[in-house]
Tab-separated table of C-alpha atoms in Angstrom:
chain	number	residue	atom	x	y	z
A	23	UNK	CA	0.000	0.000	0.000
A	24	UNK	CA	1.420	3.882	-0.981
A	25	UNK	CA	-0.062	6.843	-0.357
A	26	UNK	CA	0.126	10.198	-3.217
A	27	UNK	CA	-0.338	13.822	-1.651
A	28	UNK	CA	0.175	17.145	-3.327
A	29	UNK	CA	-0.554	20.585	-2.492
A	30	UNK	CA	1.155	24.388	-3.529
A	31	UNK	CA	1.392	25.278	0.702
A	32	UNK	CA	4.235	23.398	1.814
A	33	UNK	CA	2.209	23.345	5.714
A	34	UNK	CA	-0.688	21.518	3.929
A	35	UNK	CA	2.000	19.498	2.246
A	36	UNK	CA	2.825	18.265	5.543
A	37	UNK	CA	-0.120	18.123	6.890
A	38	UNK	CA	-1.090	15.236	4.112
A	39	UNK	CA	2.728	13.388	4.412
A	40	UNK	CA	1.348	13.294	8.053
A	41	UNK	CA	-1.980	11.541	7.336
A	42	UNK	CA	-0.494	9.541	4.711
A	43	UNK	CA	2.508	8.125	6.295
A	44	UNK	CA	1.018	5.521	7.681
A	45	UNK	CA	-0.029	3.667	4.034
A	46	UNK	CA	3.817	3.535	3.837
A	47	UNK	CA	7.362	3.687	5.249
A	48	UNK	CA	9.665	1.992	3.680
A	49	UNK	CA	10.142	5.315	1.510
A	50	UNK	CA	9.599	8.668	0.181
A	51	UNK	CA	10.131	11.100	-2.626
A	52	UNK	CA	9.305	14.856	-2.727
A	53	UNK	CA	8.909	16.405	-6.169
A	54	UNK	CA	8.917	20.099	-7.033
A	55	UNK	CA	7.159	21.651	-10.091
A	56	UNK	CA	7.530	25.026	-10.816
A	57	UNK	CA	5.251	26.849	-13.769
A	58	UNK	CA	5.452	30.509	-14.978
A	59	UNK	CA	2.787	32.648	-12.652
A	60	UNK	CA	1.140	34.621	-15.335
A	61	UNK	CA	-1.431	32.217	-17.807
A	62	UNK	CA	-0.793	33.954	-21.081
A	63	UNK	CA	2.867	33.202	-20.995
A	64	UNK	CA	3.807	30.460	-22.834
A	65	UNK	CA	6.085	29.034	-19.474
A	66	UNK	CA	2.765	29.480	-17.783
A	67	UNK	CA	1.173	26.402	-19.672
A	68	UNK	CA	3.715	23.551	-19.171
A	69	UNK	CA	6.156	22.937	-15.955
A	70	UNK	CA	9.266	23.993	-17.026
A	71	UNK	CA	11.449	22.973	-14.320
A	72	UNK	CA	11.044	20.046	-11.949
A	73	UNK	CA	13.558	18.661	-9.191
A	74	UNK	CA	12.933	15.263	-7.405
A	75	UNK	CA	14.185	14.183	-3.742
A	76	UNK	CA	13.455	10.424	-2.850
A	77	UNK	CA	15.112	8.381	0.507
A	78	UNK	CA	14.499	5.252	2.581
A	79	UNK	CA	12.459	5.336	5.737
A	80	UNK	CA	10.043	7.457	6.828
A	81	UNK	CA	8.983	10.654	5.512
A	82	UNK	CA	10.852	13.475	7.374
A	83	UNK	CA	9.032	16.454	8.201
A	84	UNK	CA	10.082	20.162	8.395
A	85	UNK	CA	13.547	20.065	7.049
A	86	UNK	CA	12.972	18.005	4.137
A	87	UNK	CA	12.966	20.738	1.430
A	88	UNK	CA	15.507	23.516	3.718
A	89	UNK	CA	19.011	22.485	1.720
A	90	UNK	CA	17.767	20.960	-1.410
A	91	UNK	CA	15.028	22.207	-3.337
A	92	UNK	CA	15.338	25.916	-5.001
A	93	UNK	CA	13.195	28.938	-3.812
A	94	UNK	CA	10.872	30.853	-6.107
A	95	UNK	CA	9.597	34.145	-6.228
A	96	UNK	CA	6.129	33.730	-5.835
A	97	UNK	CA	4.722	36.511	-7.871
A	98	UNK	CA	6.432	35.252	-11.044
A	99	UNK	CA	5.864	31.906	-10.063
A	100	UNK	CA	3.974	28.672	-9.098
A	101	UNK	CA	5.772	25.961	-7.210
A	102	UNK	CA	3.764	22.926	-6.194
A	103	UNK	CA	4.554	20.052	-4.167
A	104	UNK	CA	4.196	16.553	-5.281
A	105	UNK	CA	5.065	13.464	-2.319
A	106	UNK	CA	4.647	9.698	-2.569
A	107	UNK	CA	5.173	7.090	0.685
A	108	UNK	CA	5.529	3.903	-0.061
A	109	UNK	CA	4.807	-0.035	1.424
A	110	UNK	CA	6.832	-2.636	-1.748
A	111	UNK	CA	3.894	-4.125	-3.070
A	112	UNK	CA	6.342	-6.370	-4.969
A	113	UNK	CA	9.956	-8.081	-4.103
A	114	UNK	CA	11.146	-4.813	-5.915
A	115	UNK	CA	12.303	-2.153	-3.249
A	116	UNK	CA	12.685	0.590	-6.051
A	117	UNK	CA	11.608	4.003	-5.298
A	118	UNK	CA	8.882	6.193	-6.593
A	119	UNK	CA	8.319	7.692	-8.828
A	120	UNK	CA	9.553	5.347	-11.631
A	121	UNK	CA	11.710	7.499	-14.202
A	122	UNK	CA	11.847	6.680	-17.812
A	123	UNK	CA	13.698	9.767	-19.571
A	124	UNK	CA	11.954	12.841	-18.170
A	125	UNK	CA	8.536	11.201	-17.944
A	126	UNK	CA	7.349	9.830	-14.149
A	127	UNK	CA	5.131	8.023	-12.581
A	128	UNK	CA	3.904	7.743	-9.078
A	129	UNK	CA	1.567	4.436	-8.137
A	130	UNK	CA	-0.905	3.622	-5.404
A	131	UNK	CA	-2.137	0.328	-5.949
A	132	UNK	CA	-1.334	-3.447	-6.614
A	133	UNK	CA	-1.019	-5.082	-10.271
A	134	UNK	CA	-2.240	-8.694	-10.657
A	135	UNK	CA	0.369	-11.255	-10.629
A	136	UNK	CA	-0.824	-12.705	-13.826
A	137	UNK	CA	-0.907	-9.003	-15.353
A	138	UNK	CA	3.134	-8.664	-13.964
A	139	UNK	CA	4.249	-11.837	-15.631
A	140	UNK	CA	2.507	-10.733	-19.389
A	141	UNK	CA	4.138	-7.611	-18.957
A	142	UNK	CA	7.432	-9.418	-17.678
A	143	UNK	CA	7.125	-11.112	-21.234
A	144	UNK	CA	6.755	-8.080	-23.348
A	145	UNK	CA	8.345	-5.086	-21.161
A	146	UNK	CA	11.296	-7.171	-19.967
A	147	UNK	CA	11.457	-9.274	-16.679
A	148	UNK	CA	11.361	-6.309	-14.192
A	149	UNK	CA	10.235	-6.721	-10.611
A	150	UNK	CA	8.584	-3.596	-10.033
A	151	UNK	CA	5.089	-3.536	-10.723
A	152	UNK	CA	5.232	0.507	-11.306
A	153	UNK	CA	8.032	0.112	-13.763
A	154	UNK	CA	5.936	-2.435	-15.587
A	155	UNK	CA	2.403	0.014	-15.718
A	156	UNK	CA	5.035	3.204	-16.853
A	157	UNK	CA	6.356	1.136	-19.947
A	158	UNK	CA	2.870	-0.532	-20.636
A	159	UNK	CA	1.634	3.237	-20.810
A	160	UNK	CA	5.427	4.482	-22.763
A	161	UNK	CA	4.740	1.805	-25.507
A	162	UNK	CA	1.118	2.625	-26.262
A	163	UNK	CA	-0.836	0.452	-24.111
A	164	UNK	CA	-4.021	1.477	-22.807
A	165	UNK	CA	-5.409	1.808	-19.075
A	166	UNK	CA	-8.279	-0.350	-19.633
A	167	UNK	CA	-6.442	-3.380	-20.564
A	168	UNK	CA	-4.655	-3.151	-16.835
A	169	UNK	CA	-5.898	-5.582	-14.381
A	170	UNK	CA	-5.008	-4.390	-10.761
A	171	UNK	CA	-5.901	-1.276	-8.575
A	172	UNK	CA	-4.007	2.044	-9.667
A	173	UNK	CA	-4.356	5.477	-8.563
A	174	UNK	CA	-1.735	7.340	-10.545
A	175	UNK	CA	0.056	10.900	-10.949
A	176	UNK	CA	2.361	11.445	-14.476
A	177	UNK	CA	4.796	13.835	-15.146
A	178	UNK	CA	5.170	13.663	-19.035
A	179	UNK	CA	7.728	16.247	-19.387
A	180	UNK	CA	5.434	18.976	-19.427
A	181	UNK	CA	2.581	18.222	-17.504
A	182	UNK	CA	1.173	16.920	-14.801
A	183	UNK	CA	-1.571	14.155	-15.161
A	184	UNK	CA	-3.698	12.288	-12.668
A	185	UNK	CA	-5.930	9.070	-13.189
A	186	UNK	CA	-7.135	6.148	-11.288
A	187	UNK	CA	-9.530	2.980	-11.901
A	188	UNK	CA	-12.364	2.111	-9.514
A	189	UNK	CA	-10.919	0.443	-6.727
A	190	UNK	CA	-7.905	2.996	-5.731
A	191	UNK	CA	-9.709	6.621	-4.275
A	192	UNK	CA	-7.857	9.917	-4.542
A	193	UNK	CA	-9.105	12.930	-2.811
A	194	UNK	CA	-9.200	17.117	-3.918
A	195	UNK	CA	-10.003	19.743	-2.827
A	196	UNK	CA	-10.917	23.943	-4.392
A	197	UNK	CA	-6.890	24.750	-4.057
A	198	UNK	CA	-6.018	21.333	-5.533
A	199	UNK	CA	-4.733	19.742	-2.321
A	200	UNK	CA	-4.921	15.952	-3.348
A	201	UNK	CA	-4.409	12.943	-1.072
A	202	UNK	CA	-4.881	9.066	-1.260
A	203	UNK	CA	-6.743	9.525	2.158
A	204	UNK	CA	-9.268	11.612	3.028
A	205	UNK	CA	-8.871	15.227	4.680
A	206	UNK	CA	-11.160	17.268	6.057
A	207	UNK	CA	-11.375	19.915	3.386
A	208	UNK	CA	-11.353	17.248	0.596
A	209	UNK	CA	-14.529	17.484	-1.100
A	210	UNK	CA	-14.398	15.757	-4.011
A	211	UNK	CA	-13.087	12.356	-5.438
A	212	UNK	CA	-11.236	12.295	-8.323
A	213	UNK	CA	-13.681	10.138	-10.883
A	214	UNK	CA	-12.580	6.803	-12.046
A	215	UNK	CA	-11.455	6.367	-15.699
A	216	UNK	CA	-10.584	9.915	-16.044
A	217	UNK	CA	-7.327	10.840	-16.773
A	218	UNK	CA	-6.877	14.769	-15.517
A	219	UNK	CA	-4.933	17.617	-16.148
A	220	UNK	CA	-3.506	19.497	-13.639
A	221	UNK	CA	-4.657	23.230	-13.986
A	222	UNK	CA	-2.119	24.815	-11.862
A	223	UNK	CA	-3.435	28.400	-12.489
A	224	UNK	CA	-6.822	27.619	-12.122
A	225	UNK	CA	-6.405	24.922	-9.377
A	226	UNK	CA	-8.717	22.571	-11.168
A	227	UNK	CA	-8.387	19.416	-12.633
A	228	UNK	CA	-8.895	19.271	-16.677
A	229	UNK	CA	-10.657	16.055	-18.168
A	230	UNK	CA	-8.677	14.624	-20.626
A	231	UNK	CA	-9.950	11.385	-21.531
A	232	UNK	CA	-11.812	8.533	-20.275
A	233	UNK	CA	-10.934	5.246	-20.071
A	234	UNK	CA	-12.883	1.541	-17.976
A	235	UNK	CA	-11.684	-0.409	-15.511
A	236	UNK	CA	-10.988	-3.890	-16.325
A	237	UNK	CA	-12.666	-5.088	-13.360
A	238	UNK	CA	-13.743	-4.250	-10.061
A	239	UNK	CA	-14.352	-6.889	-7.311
A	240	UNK	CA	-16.511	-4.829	-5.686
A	241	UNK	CA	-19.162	-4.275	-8.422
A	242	UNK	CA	-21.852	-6.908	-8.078
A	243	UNK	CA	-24.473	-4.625	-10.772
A	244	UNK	CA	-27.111	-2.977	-10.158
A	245	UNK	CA	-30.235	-3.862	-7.974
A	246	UNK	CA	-33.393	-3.561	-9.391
């Protein structure tokens, strides 16, 4: 079990490592995306500049961004913070987010076994059921063919997407606080088999596309 939390306040960033941590602590990564403040500039519609800090153990509070992660000036622009805790669903003890090139994934959520050996086959006979789901997605595959629970965020290089099936939750709120567990100002859930934008001018989430899940355990149909 992992946990994925994100806000722009780094005390609300916190706040969720804190009510996440215990989903997972083996490890933990901090991201930081930065985007142009002003909408109409071009730097305003992608991240231009992201930088990634990821240890063992758990995650550790107040002084994890101090001598690492560059300060912004806020009125030119955005900076928001992107963490992931993590329990090895697999042998694999690899650390998210998985990295292929520039593009990233972060995973909440457990792959069938049968699902991790086809993939083994055709991806190459990784462990790591994360690495696995990033290539599947890298080499054109599509969500609804994956059997497991996923609750995902993607960093493609210039964006940052979020998307999950039916059996993994993720939680936002109006200043696009997410979480993997609930908080008390989190509103909505993200809907299943949406893949999502993340608006960080606007603070909203952006459908994208849809996608199904290949089957949930816990749908039985509907009563009549």
């Amino acid at each position: 079990m992992c946990a994925i939390f994100g806000s722009f306040d780094k005390e609300k960033f916190e706040e969720l490592a804190t009510a996440n941590q215990y989903r997972g602590d083996y490890s933990w990564s901090v991201t930081q995306f930065v985007t142009g403040a002003f909408k109409h500039y071009k730097d305003g519609e992608t991240v231009f500049s992201s930088r990634m800090r990821k240890s063992l153990g758990e995650f550790p509070r107040i002084t994890w961004d101090r001598d690492y992660f560059k300060e912004y000036d806020s009125t030119l622009y955005k900076t928001y913070w992107l963490g992931h805790v993590q329990a090895p669903t697999t042998q694999s003890k690899d650390m998210h987010p998985s990295c292929i090139r520039q593009d990233m994934l972060w995973h909440n959520g457990i792959i069938k076994e049968y699902q991790i050996k086809e993939w083994q086959d055709g991806y190459g006979g990784l462990s790591w059921d994360t690495e696995l789901l990033h290539r599947h997605i890298l080499l054109g595959g599509y969500l609804d063919d994956v059997d497991g629970t996923f609750s995902c965020a993607r960093y493609d290089g210039e964006q940052v997407t979020l998307f999950r099936n039916e059996i993994s939750p993720l939680f936002y709120d109006g200043d696009l606080n997410i979480s993997s567990v609930q908080f008390n100002e989190s509103w909505w859930e993200t809907e299943a088999g949406v893949n999502y934008k993340m608006d960080f001018h606007n603070k909203v989430l952006e459908p994208l596309n849809r996608f199904e899940t290949k089957e949930n355990p816990y749908w039985f149909g509907e009563i009549e």
